[in-house]
mmCIF file of C-alpha atoms and ligand atoms in Angstrom:
data_model
loop_
_atom_site.group_PDB
_atom_site.id
_atom_site.type_symbol
_atom_site.label_atom_id
_atom_site.label_comp_id
_atom_site.label_asym_id
_atom_site.label_seq_id
_atom_site.Cartn_x
_atom_site.Cartn_y
_atom_site.Cartn_z
ATOM 1 C CA MET A 1 -81.529 160.271 145.094
ATOM 2 C CA LYS A 2 -84.128 163.034 144.442
ATOM 3 C CA ILE A 3 -83.687 164.551 140.993
ATOM 4 C CA ALA A 4 -85.118 168.026 139.366
ATOM 5 C CA PHE A 5 -84.691 168.435 135.504
ATOM 6 C CA ILE A 6 -84.946 171.654 133.815
ATOM 7 C CA GLY A 7 -85.589 172.215 130.186
ATOM 8 C CA LEU A 8 -87.999 169.692 128.435
ATOM 9 C CA GLY A 9 -87.192 170.150 124.835
ATOM 10 C CA ASN A 10 -86.028 167.949 122.139
ATOM 11 C CA MET A 11 -83.223 166.158 123.937
ATOM 12 C CA GLY A 12 -84.231 167.090 127.735
ATOM 13 C CA GLY A 13 -87.853 165.529 127.389
ATOM 14 C CA PRO A 14 -86.388 162.232 126.336
ATOM 15 C CA MET A 15 -83.852 162.176 128.756
ATOM 16 C CA ALA A 16 -86.355 163.111 131.872
ATOM 17 C CA LEU A 17 -88.706 160.568 130.761
ATOM 18 C CA ASN A 18 -86.066 157.453 130.562
ATOM 19 C CA ILE A 19 -84.947 158.734 134.127
ATOM 20 C CA ALA A 20 -88.263 158.772 135.226
ATOM 21 C CA LYS A 21 -89.196 155.231 133.542
ATOM 22 C CA ALA A 22 -85.749 153.889 135.452
ATOM 23 C CA GLY A 23 -87.679 154.377 138.669
ATOM 24 C CA TYR A 24 -86.112 157.923 140.044
ATOM 25 C CA ASP A 25 -88.269 160.267 142.012
ATOM 26 C CA ILE A 26 -87.964 163.249 139.485
ATOM 27 C CA ASN A 27 -89.490 166.758 139.439
ATOM 28 C CA VAL A 28 -89.636 168.930 136.502
ATOM 29 C CA PHE A 29 -89.444 172.339 134.821
ATOM 30 C CA ASP A 30 -89.772 173.741 131.312
ATOM 31 C CA LEU A 31 -91.093 177.078 130.552
ATOM 32 C CA ASP A 32 -94.083 175.337 128.284
ATOM 33 C CA LYS A 33 -95.790 172.967 130.501
ATOM 34 C CA SER A 34 -97.550 170.826 127.577
ATOM 35 C CA LYS A 35 -93.167 169.498 127.035
ATOM 36 C CA ALA A 36 -94.045 167.698 130.538
ATOM 37 C CA GLU A 37 -96.894 165.483 129.640
ATOM 38 C CA PRO A 38 -95.416 162.343 129.014
ATOM 39 C CA ILE A 39 -92.852 162.499 132.077
ATOM 40 C CA LEU A 40 -95.570 163.244 134.396
ATOM 41 C CA ALA A 41 -97.470 160.230 133.007
ATOM 42 C CA ALA A 42 -94.360 158.240 133.632
ATOM 43 C CA GLY A 43 -94.685 159.418 137.295
ATOM 44 C CA GLY A 44 -92.362 162.599 137.120
ATOM 45 C CA VAL A 45 -93.717 165.725 139.229
ATOM 46 C CA TRP A 46 -94.181 169.211 137.825
ATOM 47 C CA SER A 47 -92.992 171.952 139.583
ATOM 48 C CA THR A 48 -94.375 175.584 138.878
ATOM 49 C CA SER A 49 -90.690 177.450 138.988
ATOM 50 C CA PRO A 50 -87.230 176.943 138.552
ATOM 51 C CA ALA A 51 -86.549 177.318 142.528
ATOM 52 C CA GLU A 52 -89.415 175.236 143.161
ATOM 53 C CA VAL A 53 -88.191 172.249 140.789
ATOM 54 C CA VAL A 54 -84.528 172.312 142.559
ATOM 55 C CA VAL A 55 -85.251 173.042 146.400
ATOM 56 C CA ASP A 56 -85.201 169.235 147.598
ATOM 57 C CA ALA A 57 -83.202 167.752 144.622
ATOM 58 C CA ASP A 58 -79.726 165.760 145.698
ATOM 59 C CA VAL A 59 -79.139 166.335 141.736
ATOM 60 C CA VAL A 60 -80.114 169.016 139.590
ATOM 61 C CA MET A 61 -79.630 168.281 135.554
ATOM 62 C CA THR A 62 -80.165 170.948 133.035
ATOM 63 C CA SER A 63 -81.036 170.878 129.089
ATOM 64 C CA LEU A 64 -81.189 174.659 128.100
ATOM 65 C CA PRO A 65 -80.675 176.083 124.490
ATOM 66 C CA GLY A 66 -77.055 177.654 125.586
ATOM 67 C CA PRO A 67 -75.303 179.974 127.731
ATOM 68 C CA LYS A 68 -77.449 183.004 127.698
ATOM 69 C CA GLN A 69 -80.294 180.700 129.513
ATOM 70 C CA LEU A 70 -78.039 178.730 131.728
ATOM 71 C CA GLN A 71 -76.506 182.040 133.081
ATOM 72 C CA SER A 72 -80.026 183.559 133.392
ATOM 73 C CA ILE A 73 -81.287 180.236 135.319
ATOM 74 C CA ALA A 74 -77.775 180.164 137.501
ATOM 75 C CA LEU A 75 -77.022 183.944 138.115
ATOM 76 C CA ASP A 76 -79.775 186.420 137.692
ATOM 77 C CA GLU A 77 -82.341 187.026 139.915
ATOM 78 C CA ASP A 78 -84.824 184.129 141.350
ATOM 79 C CA ASN A 79 -81.759 181.711 140.642
ATOM 80 C CA ILE A 80 -81.622 178.209 140.915
ATOM 81 C CA LEU A 81 -78.238 178.345 142.987
ATOM 82 C CA ASP A 82 -80.106 180.137 145.526
ATOM 83 C CA ALA A 83 -82.709 177.390 146.154
ATOM 84 C CA MET A 84 -80.712 174.334 145.748
ATOM 85 C CA LYS A 85 -79.498 172.384 148.650
ATOM 86 C CA GLN A 86 -75.849 172.719 150.100
ATOM 87 C CA GLY A 87 -74.079 169.564 149.160
ATOM 88 C CA SER A 88 -76.013 168.988 146.103
ATOM 89 C CA ILE A 89 -74.950 168.644 142.554
ATOM 90 C CA TRP A 90 -75.944 170.596 139.406
ATOM 91 C CA ILE A 91 -75.271 168.457 135.958
ATOM 92 C CA ASP A 92 -75.571 170.700 132.545
ATOM 93 C CA LEU A 93 -76.490 168.523 129.659
ATOM 94 C CA SER A 94 -76.285 171.852 127.133
ATOM 95 C CA THR A 95 -73.880 172.758 124.992
ATOM 96 C CA ASN A 96 -72.419 175.448 126.615
ATOM 97 C CA ASN A 97 -69.345 177.787 126.632
ATOM 98 C CA LEU A 98 -66.126 177.840 129.009
ATOM 99 C CA GLU A 99 -66.872 181.605 130.395
ATOM 100 C CA VAL A 100 -70.454 180.623 131.650
ATOM 101 C CA GLU A 101 -69.168 177.351 132.868
ATOM 102 C CA ARG A 102 -66.548 179.200 134.984
ATOM 103 C CA GLU A 103 -68.803 181.846 136.073
ATOM 104 C CA ILE A 104 -71.554 179.336 137.460
ATOM 105 C CA ARG A 105 -69.135 177.016 139.082
ATOM 106 C CA ALA A 106 -67.434 179.736 141.025
ATOM 107 C CA ALA A 107 -71.190 181.011 142.549
ATOM 108 C CA ALA A 108 -71.919 177.471 143.093
ATOM 109 C CA GLU A 109 -69.038 176.564 144.680
ATOM 110 C CA ALA A 110 -69.402 179.301 147.074
ATOM 111 C CA LYS A 111 -72.512 177.888 148.221
ATOM 112 C CA ASP A 112 -71.103 174.014 148.664
ATOM 113 C CA ILE A 113 -72.677 172.817 145.080
ATOM 114 C CA SER A 114 -70.580 170.746 142.883
ATOM 115 C CA THR A 115 -71.426 171.218 139.112
ATOM 116 C CA LEU A 116 -70.358 168.942 136.263
ATOM 117 C CA ASP A 117 -70.591 169.607 132.730
ATOM 118 C CA ALA A 118 -71.836 166.824 130.721
ATOM 119 C CA PRO A 119 -73.202 167.722 126.981
ATOM 120 C CA ILE A 120 -74.484 164.859 125.122
ATOM 121 C CA SER A 121 -74.402 163.871 121.424
ATOM 122 C CA GLY A 122 -76.642 161.489 119.355
ATOM 123 C CA GLY A 123 -79.741 163.525 118.554
ATOM 124 C CA THR A 124 -83.525 162.765 119.430
ATOM 125 C CA GLU A 125 -82.950 159.286 118.495
ATOM 126 C CA GLY A 126 -80.108 158.946 121.033
ATOM 127 C CA ALA A 127 -81.947 160.408 123.679
ATOM 128 C CA ALA A 128 -85.092 158.553 123.061
ATOM 129 C CA ALA A 129 -83.317 155.228 123.296
ATOM 130 C CA GLY A 130 -81.121 156.137 126.372
ATOM 131 C CA SER A 131 -77.551 155.670 123.563
ATOM 132 C CA LEU A 132 -76.300 159.242 124.016
ATOM 133 C CA ALA A 133 -72.578 160.129 124.074
ATOM 134 C CA ILE A 134 -71.947 161.917 127.215
ATOM 135 C CA TYR A 135 -68.781 163.949 127.611
ATOM 136 C CA VAL A 136 -68.418 164.591 131.746
ATOM 137 C CA GLY A 137 -65.879 167.213 132.725
ATOM 138 C CA GLY A 138 -65.378 167.949 136.729
ATOM 139 C CA LYS A 139 -64.039 166.315 139.410
ATOM 140 C CA ALA A 140 -64.019 162.464 139.513
ATOM 141 C CA GLU A 141 -65.468 161.933 143.015
ATOM 142 C CA THR A 142 -68.821 164.357 141.731
ATOM 143 C CA TYR A 143 -69.058 162.088 138.425
ATOM 144 C CA GLU A 144 -68.942 158.879 140.701
ATOM 145 C CA LYS A 145 -71.853 160.033 142.548
ATOM 146 C CA VAL A 146 -73.849 160.543 139.412
ATOM 147 C CA LYS A 147 -72.481 157.843 137.363
ATOM 148 C CA ASP A 148 -75.561 155.526 137.639
ATOM 149 C CA ILE A 149 -77.963 158.417 136.429
ATOM 150 C CA LEU A 150 -75.780 159.586 133.151
ATOM 151 C CA ASP A 151 -75.915 155.452 132.412
ATOM 152 C CA VAL A 152 -79.515 155.601 132.257
ATOM 153 C CA ILE A 153 -79.599 158.107 129.512
ATOM 154 C CA GLY A 154 -76.358 157.537 127.742
ATOM 155 C CA GLY A 155 -75.014 154.720 125.994
ATOM 156 C CA ASP A 156 -71.210 155.854 126.386
ATOM 157 C CA VAL A 157 -70.380 158.075 129.123
ATOM 158 C CA LYS A 158 -66.859 159.307 129.253
ATOM 159 C CA HIS A 159 -65.853 161.219 132.245
ATOM 160 C CA LEU A 160 -62.752 163.358 130.284
ATOM 161 C CA GLY A 161 -61.089 165.512 132.978
ATOM 162 C CA ASP A 162 -61.602 168.761 135.128
ATOM 163 C CA HIS A 163 -64.211 171.384 134.732
ATOM 164 C CA GLY A 164 -64.615 171.990 131.052
ATOM 165 C CA ALA A 165 -63.505 169.257 129.016
ATOM 166 C CA GLY A 166 -67.027 168.256 128.529
ATOM 167 C CA TYR A 167 -67.766 171.213 126.550
ATOM 168 C CA VAL A 168 -64.537 171.485 124.926
ATOM 169 C CA ALA A 169 -64.920 167.996 123.379
ATOM 170 C CA LYS A 170 -68.524 168.373 122.542
ATOM 171 C CA ILE A 171 -67.815 171.966 120.503
ATOM 172 C CA SER A 172 -64.587 170.044 119.145
ATOM 173 C CA GLN A 173 -66.667 167.391 117.623
ATOM 174 C CA VAL A 174 -70.174 169.040 116.796
ATOM 175 C CA MET A 175 -68.906 171.295 114.414
ATOM 176 C CA LEU A 176 -67.902 168.722 112.070
ATOM 177 C CA CYS A 177 -71.784 167.916 111.762
ATOM 178 C CA TYR A 178 -72.308 171.339 110.513
ATOM 179 C CA LEU A 179 -69.401 171.450 107.879
ATOM 180 C CA HIS A 180 -70.609 167.992 106.782
ATOM 181 C CA SER A 181 -73.864 169.360 106.224
ATOM 182 C CA VAL A 182 -72.848 172.213 104.320
ATOM 183 C CA ALA A 183 -70.090 169.921 102.030
ATOM 184 C CA LEU A 184 -73.048 167.453 101.674
ATOM 185 C CA SER A 185 -75.342 170.178 99.861
ATOM 186 C CA GLU A 186 -72.560 171.146 97.821
ATOM 187 C CA ALA A 187 -71.843 167.886 96.445
ATOM 188 C CA LEU A 188 -75.399 166.785 95.861
ATOM 189 C CA MET A 189 -75.830 170.586 94.200
ATOM 190 C CA LEU A 190 -72.999 169.776 91.877
ATOM 191 C CA GLY A 191 -74.453 166.185 91.030
ATOM 192 C CA ILE A 192 -77.585 167.077 90.569
ATOM 193 C CA LYS A 193 -77.516 170.612 88.251
ATOM 194 C CA GLY A 194 -74.488 168.185 86.215
ATOM 195 C CA GLY A 195 -77.867 166.057 85.344
ATOM 196 C CA VAL A 196 -77.398 162.872 87.757
ATOM 197 C CA ASP A 197 -80.689 161.980 89.581
ATOM 198 C CA PRO A 198 -80.889 163.581 92.976
ATOM 199 C CA GLU A 199 -81.250 159.775 94.962
ATOM 200 C CA ILE A 200 -78.705 157.921 92.962
ATOM 201 C CA MET A 201 -76.394 160.894 93.739
ATOM 202 C CA LEU A 202 -76.912 160.568 97.349
ATOM 203 C CA SER A 203 -76.681 156.829 97.262
ATOM 204 C CA ILE A 204 -73.303 157.507 95.415
ATOM 205 C CA VAL A 205 -71.787 159.937 98.166
ATOM 206 C CA GLN A 206 -73.124 157.135 100.495
ATOM 207 C CA LYS A 207 -70.914 154.663 99.186
ATOM 208 C CA SER A 208 -67.872 157.045 98.262
ATOM 209 C CA THR A 209 -64.683 157.259 100.333
ATOM 210 C CA GLY A 210 -66.433 161.023 101.502
ATOM 211 C CA ARG A 211 -69.364 159.296 103.179
ATOM 212 C CA SER A 212 -70.678 159.955 106.650
ATOM 213 C CA TYR A 213 -73.331 159.630 109.000
ATOM 214 C CA VAL A 214 -74.325 163.369 108.093
ATOM 215 C CA ALA A 215 -74.986 161.673 104.548
ATOM 216 C CA ASP A 216 -76.713 158.828 105.929
ATOM 217 C CA ARG A 217 -78.906 160.854 108.502
ATOM 218 C CA TYR A 218 -79.516 164.043 107.148
ATOM 219 C CA GLY A 219 -79.310 163.060 103.357
ATOM 220 C CA PRO A 220 -83.097 161.820 102.953
ATOM 221 C CA PRO A 221 -84.539 164.772 104.848
ATOM 222 C CA ILE A 222 -82.777 167.126 102.569
ATOM 223 C CA LEU A 223 -84.207 165.228 99.457
ATOM 224 C CA GLU A 224 -87.585 165.035 101.415
ATOM 225 C CA GLY A 225 -87.543 168.832 101.913
ATOM 226 C CA SER A 226 -88.411 168.293 105.715
ATOM 227 C CA TYR A 227 -84.946 169.796 106.543
ATOM 228 C CA ASP A 228 -84.946 167.614 109.595
ATOM 229 C CA PRO A 229 -87.051 169.074 112.946
ATOM 230 C CA GLY A 230 -85.103 167.414 115.474
ATOM 231 C CA PHE A 231 -82.678 170.505 115.884
ATOM 232 C CA ALA A 232 -83.238 174.320 115.610
ATOM 233 C CA LEU A 233 -81.483 176.043 112.971
ATOM 234 C CA GLY A 234 -80.310 178.638 115.668
ATOM 235 C CA LEU A 235 -78.965 176.230 118.063
ATOM 236 C CA ALA A 236 -76.833 174.939 115.159
ATOM 237 C CA HIS A 237 -75.502 178.706 114.635
ATOM 238 C CA LYS A 238 -75.123 179.033 118.264
ATOM 239 C CA ASP A 239 -72.608 175.654 118.150
ATOM 240 C CA MET A 240 -70.897 177.420 115.317
ATOM 241 C CA LYS A 241 -70.592 180.845 117.529
ATOM 242 C CA LEU A 242 -69.191 178.663 120.374
ATOM 243 C CA THR A 243 -66.602 176.948 117.930
ATOM 244 C CA LEU A 244 -65.333 180.067 117.001
ATOM 245 C CA GLU A 245 -64.868 181.345 120.336
ATOM 246 C CA LEU A 246 -63.279 178.323 121.800
ATOM 247 C CA ALA A 247 -60.921 178.976 118.672
ATOM 248 C CA LYS A 248 -60.250 182.230 119.558
ATOM 249 C CA SER A 249 -59.779 181.546 123.120
ATOM 250 C CA THR A 250 -57.089 178.511 122.189
ATOM 251 C CA GLY A 251 -55.189 180.548 119.728
ATOM 252 C CA THR A 252 -56.503 178.147 116.960
ATOM 253 C CA THR A 253 -57.178 179.399 113.257
ATOM 254 C CA LEU A 254 -60.134 177.605 111.770
ATOM 255 C CA PRO A 255 -60.980 178.814 108.150
ATOM 256 C CA MET A 256 -63.630 176.334 107.561
ATOM 257 C CA CYS A 257 -65.282 177.099 110.646
ATOM 258 C CA GLU A 258 -65.216 180.588 109.874
ATOM 259 C CA GLN A 259 -66.860 180.256 106.405
ATOM 260 C CA VAL A 260 -69.624 177.929 107.780
ATOM 261 C CA GLU A 261 -70.595 180.146 110.530
ATOM 262 C CA ASP A 262 -71.161 182.948 108.168
ATOM 263 C CA ILE A 263 -73.460 180.454 106.178
ATOM 264 C CA TYR A 264 -75.411 179.331 109.541
ATOM 265 C CA SER A 265 -75.529 183.014 110.454
ATOM 266 C CA ARG A 266 -77.014 184.228 107.044
ATOM 267 C CA ALA A 267 -79.377 181.029 107.448
ATOM 268 C CA VAL A 268 -80.726 182.237 110.876
ATOM 269 C CA ASP A 269 -81.127 185.931 109.677
ATOM 270 C CA LYS A 270 -83.156 184.886 106.550
ATOM 271 C CA TYR A 271 -85.326 181.883 107.723
ATOM 272 C CA GLY A 272 -85.851 182.573 111.676
ATOM 273 C CA PHE A 273 -83.886 180.729 114.713
ATOM 274 C CA ASP A 274 -86.707 178.109 115.065
ATOM 275 C CA GLN A 275 -86.664 176.768 111.658
ATOM 276 C CA ASN A 276 -85.324 173.135 111.240
ATOM 277 C CA HIS A 277 -81.311 173.096 111.042
ATOM 278 C CA LEU A 278 -80.803 171.885 107.582
ATOM 279 C CA MET A 279 -82.445 174.964 106.351
ATOM 280 C CA ALA A 280 -79.157 176.189 106.158
ATOM 281 C CA VAL A 281 -78.488 174.815 102.815
ATOM 282 C CA LYS A 282 -81.655 176.211 101.430
ATOM 283 C CA LEU A 283 -79.303 179.520 100.867
ATOM 284 C CA LEU A 284 -77.448 177.234 98.565
ATOM 285 C CA GLU A 285 -80.972 175.862 96.637
ATOM 286 C CA GLU A 286 -81.610 179.719 96.421
ATOM 287 C CA GLN A 287 -77.940 180.690 95.079
ATOM 288 C CA ASN A 288 -78.190 178.221 92.406
ATOM 289 C CA ASP A 289 -81.900 178.254 91.837
ATOM 290 C CA GLN A 290 -82.197 174.597 92.317
ATOM 291 C CA LEU A 291 -84.036 172.797 95.130
ATOM 292 C CA LEU A 292 -82.513 169.350 96.094
ATOM 293 C CA ARG A 293 -85.318 167.249 96.055
ATOM 294 C CA GLY A 294 -85.740 163.629 95.569
ATOM 295 C CA LYS A 295 -88.839 162.424 93.608
HETATM 296 P P1 NAD B 1 -85.117 172.706 122.760
HETATM 297 O O1 NAD B 1 -85.054 174.154 122.001
HETATM 298 O O2 NAD B 1 -85.713 172.038 121.888
HETATM 299 O O3 NAD B 1 -85.236 172.583 124.152
HETATM 300 C C1 NAD B 1 -84.870 173.419 124.962
HETATM 301 C C2 NAD B 1 -85.778 173.412 126.274
HETATM 302 O O4 NAD B 1 -85.388 174.603 127.244
HETATM 303 C C3 NAD B 1 -87.357 174.176 125.723
HETATM 304 O O5 NAD B 1 -88.241 173.166 125.904
HETATM 305 C C4 NAD B 1 -87.316 175.589 126.363
HETATM 306 O O6 NAD B 1 -89.082 175.792 126.701
HETATM 307 C C5 NAD B 1 -86.368 175.148 127.591
HETATM 308 N N1 NAD B 1 -86.246 176.361 127.969
HETATM 309 C C6 NAD B 1 -85.488 177.580 127.376
HETATM 310 N N2 NAD B 1 -85.099 178.628 128.510
HETATM 311 C C7 NAD B 1 -85.707 178.024 129.941
HETATM 312 C C8 NAD B 1 -85.815 178.154 131.126
HETATM 313 N N3 NAD B 1 -85.375 179.322 131.607
HETATM 314 N N4 NAD B 1 -86.724 177.563 132.344
HETATM 315 C C9 NAD B 1 -86.766 176.350 131.933
HETATM 316 N N5 NAD B 1 -86.808 175.982 130.493
HETATM 317 C C10 NAD B 1 -86.348 177.028 129.534
HETATM 318 O O7 NAD B 1 -83.475 172.070 122.522
HETATM 319 P P2 NAD B 1 -82.768 171.117 122.454
HETATM 320 O O8 NAD B 1 -82.908 170.409 120.735
HETATM 321 O O9 NAD B 1 -83.447 170.050 123.173
HETATM 322 O O10 NAD B 1 -81.168 170.936 122.666
HETATM 323 C C11 NAD B 1 -80.656 171.510 124.308
HETATM 324 C C12 NAD B 1 -79.294 171.379 124.544
HETATM 325 O O11 NAD B 1 -79.003 170.104 124.071
HETATM 326 C C13 NAD B 1 -78.966 172.556 123.688
HETATM 327 O O12 NAD B 1 -77.927 173.298 124.321
HETATM 328 C C14 NAD B 1 -78.350 171.869 122.557
HETATM 329 O O13 NAD B 1 -77.354 172.527 121.539
HETATM 330 C C15 NAD B 1 -78.001 170.422 122.681
HETATM 331 N N6 NAD B 1 -77.852 169.374 121.812
HETATM 332 C C16 NAD B 1 -79.227 169.289 121.210
HETATM 333 C C17 NAD B 1 -78.995 168.097 120.307
HETATM 334 C C18 NAD B 1 -80.084 168.085 119.136
HETATM 335 O O14 NAD B 1 -80.327 167.249 118.150
HETATM 336 N N7 NAD B 1 -81.560 168.358 119.366
HETATM 337 C C19 NAD B 1 -78.251 166.963 120.286
HETATM 338 C C20 NAD B 1 -76.900 167.583 121.111
HETATM 339 C C21 NAD B 1 -77.175 168.612 121.972
#
């Protein structure tokens, strides 16, 4: 089975590398060629354009920032759907919205191309280890054809139902990551301003009823001041915008998500899209004139 992989960033890079290491015939493309180096060293082949990378592929995989880039690569001039083979399958691993999913699927089906939404969870560590959670939406028979490839990059792959089900599951869980990050920073801030040592305060949270994966994984980079380089602030804000879009389209009221979206929106405006995602807590540090720092 010949694979084309587009988008070799923090998540796409390690996923494509694992597919190359598993022995698949894989061609890759990214706007930044330097990101392909590890995959080319593992036997992958560089293509010079999105159309060239997909032309012979049985399966096309995308790991792109979000709806805007997917729409552009699928529907704008020089789009990959025009170049893809009849009968091929497009698996999107990005976090995307339902509107763009429907638009792309309609254009794909008109060309006898099947689509699956297969957004991922597990961070850069999960991508490197091939242990991602993958939430799949689309036809069962399409999923069966590509299950072996998804098992190379995922440790917990679930086919959830029809098209869009994967994106809905991803958006419904990922917003908790941002709610938890903001809540963690407020707990640390309160304890530190009250005089508790920052590292002791974090260890107390990690053993409390309010403990979380976020406290374990993101507490240390907050106290170190690195704000975690594995994920961009702008992509975190995109996820919160997708949460509010999904809430609107399903008639769901989510007051906490509205507040957290506003925090990430202000952080992007102030610090920039490409900053590390935990820079969102810097707003709180500035409001309180207090850094959340260990020794
Ligand atoms: P990233 O910004 O590191 O990578 C995106 C890549 O896409 C970049 O290398 C960029 O050059 C490339 N790209 C953008 N437009 C392109 C185009 N038109 N053609 C070819 N390449 C293009 O982002 P990421 O962190 O790898 O995230 C990718 C997706 O996975 C996003 O939808 C994100 O929300 C989701 N996600 C990320 C994480 C994480 O921890 N980083 C976890 C789960 C899900």
